[in-house]
Coordinates of C-alpha atoms in Angstrom, one line a residue:
M1 CA 3.9 46.6 -58.5
R2 CA 1.4 46.1 -61.3
V3 CA 1.0 42.4 -60.3
V4 CA 0.1 43.3 -56.7
L5 CA -2.4 45.9 -57.8
T6 CA -4.0 43.5 -60.3
D7 CA -4.3 41.0 -57.5
F8 CA -6.4 43.5 -55.5
T9 CA -8.7 44.1 -58.5
R10 CA -9.4 40.4 -58.7
I11 CA -11.2 40.6 -55.3
E12 CA -14.9 40.8 -55.7
G13 CA -16.2 44.4 -55.6
V14 CA -12.8 46.1 -56.0
Q15 CA -12.9 48.7 -58.7
A16 CA -9.5 50.3 -58.4
A17 CA -6.2 49.8 -56.8
A18 CA -3.5 52.4 -56.9
I19 CA -0.2 53.4 -55.3
V20 CA 0.2 57.2 -54.8
S21 CA 3.1 59.2 -53.5
K22 CA 2.4 61.2 -50.3
D23 CA 2.9 64.3 -52.4
G24 CA -0.1 63.5 -54.6
F25 CA 1.3 61.8 -57.7
V26 CA 0.2 58.4 -59.1
I27 CA 3.0 55.8 -59.0
D28 CA 0.9 53.1 -60.6
H29 CA -2.8 52.1 -60.8
V30 CA -5.1 49.4 -62.1
F31 CA -8.8 50.1 -62.7
T32 CA -11.5 47.6 -63.6
G33 CA -14.0 48.4 -66.3
E34 CA -16.4 49.5 -63.5
A35 CA -14.1 52.4 -62.4
S36 CA -14.4 55.7 -64.2
F37 CA -12.4 58.3 -62.4
D38 CA -9.2 60.2 -63.1
P39 CA -6.2 58.7 -61.4
D40 CA -4.4 62.0 -60.9
S41 CA -7.5 63.5 -59.2
L42 CA -7.8 60.4 -57.0
A43 CA -4.1 60.8 -56.0
A44 CA -4.4 64.5 -55.2
M45 CA -7.6 64.0 -53.1
V46 CA -6.3 60.9 -51.3
T47 CA -3.1 62.7 -50.2
T48 CA -5.2 65.7 -49.0
L49 CA -7.5 63.4 -46.9
Y50 CA -4.5 61.5 -45.6
G51 CA -2.8 64.7 -44.5
A52 CA -6.0 65.9 -42.7
A53 CA -6.4 62.5 -41.0
T54 CA -2.7 62.6 -39.9
R55 CA -3.1 66.1 -38.5
L56 CA -6.2 65.1 -36.6
G57 CA -4.4 62.1 -35.1
D58 CA -1.5 64.4 -34.1
E59 CA -3.9 66.9 -32.5
L60 CA -5.7 64.2 -30.5
N61 CA -2.5 62.3 -29.6
L62 CA -3.8 59.1 -31.2
G63 CA -0.4 57.9 -32.5
E64 CA 0.8 57.3 -36.0
I65 CA -1.8 56.7 -38.7
T66 CA -1.5 53.4 -40.5
G67 CA -4.6 53.4 -42.6
V68 CA -7.9 55.1 -43.4
I69 CA -11.2 53.6 -44.2
I70 CA -14.0 55.7 -45.6
E71 CA -17.5 54.2 -46.0
Y72 CA -19.8 55.7 -48.6
R73 CA -23.4 54.7 -49.2
N74 CA -22.4 52.3 -52.0
S75 CA -18.6 52.0 -51.7
Y76 CA -15.5 51.9 -49.6
M77 CA -12.2 53.6 -50.0
L78 CA -9.2 52.4 -48.1
F79 CA -5.7 53.9 -47.8
D80 CA -2.8 52.1 -46.3
D81 CA 0.6 53.7 -45.4
V82 CA 3.5 51.9 -47.0
G83 CA 6.2 54.3 -46.1
E84 CA 6.9 56.7 -49.0
A85 CA 3.5 56.1 -50.6
L86 CA -0.1 55.1 -50.0
V87 CA -2.0 52.1 -51.3
V88 CA -5.5 53.0 -52.3
I89 CA -8.4 50.6 -52.8
V90 CA -11.8 51.6 -54.1
A91 CA -14.5 49.0 -53.8
D92 CA -18.3 48.7 -54.0
R93 CA -20.4 47.1 -51.2
R94 CA -20.0 43.6 -52.7
A95 CA -16.5 43.6 -51.3
I96 CA -15.9 42.3 -47.8
L97 CA -14.3 45.0 -45.8
G98 CA -12.4 42.6 -43.5
R99 CA -10.9 40.8 -46.5
L100 CA -9.7 44.1 -48.0
R101 CA -8.0 45.1 -44.8
Y102 CA -6.5 41.6 -44.5
E103 CA -5.1 41.8 -48.1
L104 CA -3.7 45.3 -47.5
R105 CA -1.8 44.2 -44.4
K106 CA -0.6 41.0 -46.1
Q107 CA 0.8 42.9 -49.1
R108 CA 2.2 45.9 -47.1
E109 CA 5.8 44.6 -46.9
R110 CA 5.8 43.4 -50.5
I111 CA 4.8 46.8 -51.7
K112 CA 7.3 48.6 -49.5
S113 CA 10.1 46.4 -50.9
V114 CA 9.3 47.4 -54.5
L115 CA 9.1 51.1 -53.7

């Protein structure tokens, strides 16, 4: 797990990569020197947002949620559903959003197999 997360942080602009359980607990995380936030707070907030996005999709009959992308003025946050957990990537605007999405999809089964 740590190897996969470290690989994400080697992508330009990525500040943090984490795996969090859907009930709000950190399973594992890797932060670069640029990241300065509490992993437990990150996990709790991500699961709250994921739950709200899931409920919204249910209400609008949009199908199952597979991932969430939030764009901030200077950063991106991506969550990807890997079964019992979520992969979370935090990156600044140097990161290429398409590459992050590609890498998340590419690593999805690898992460699921470790969980």
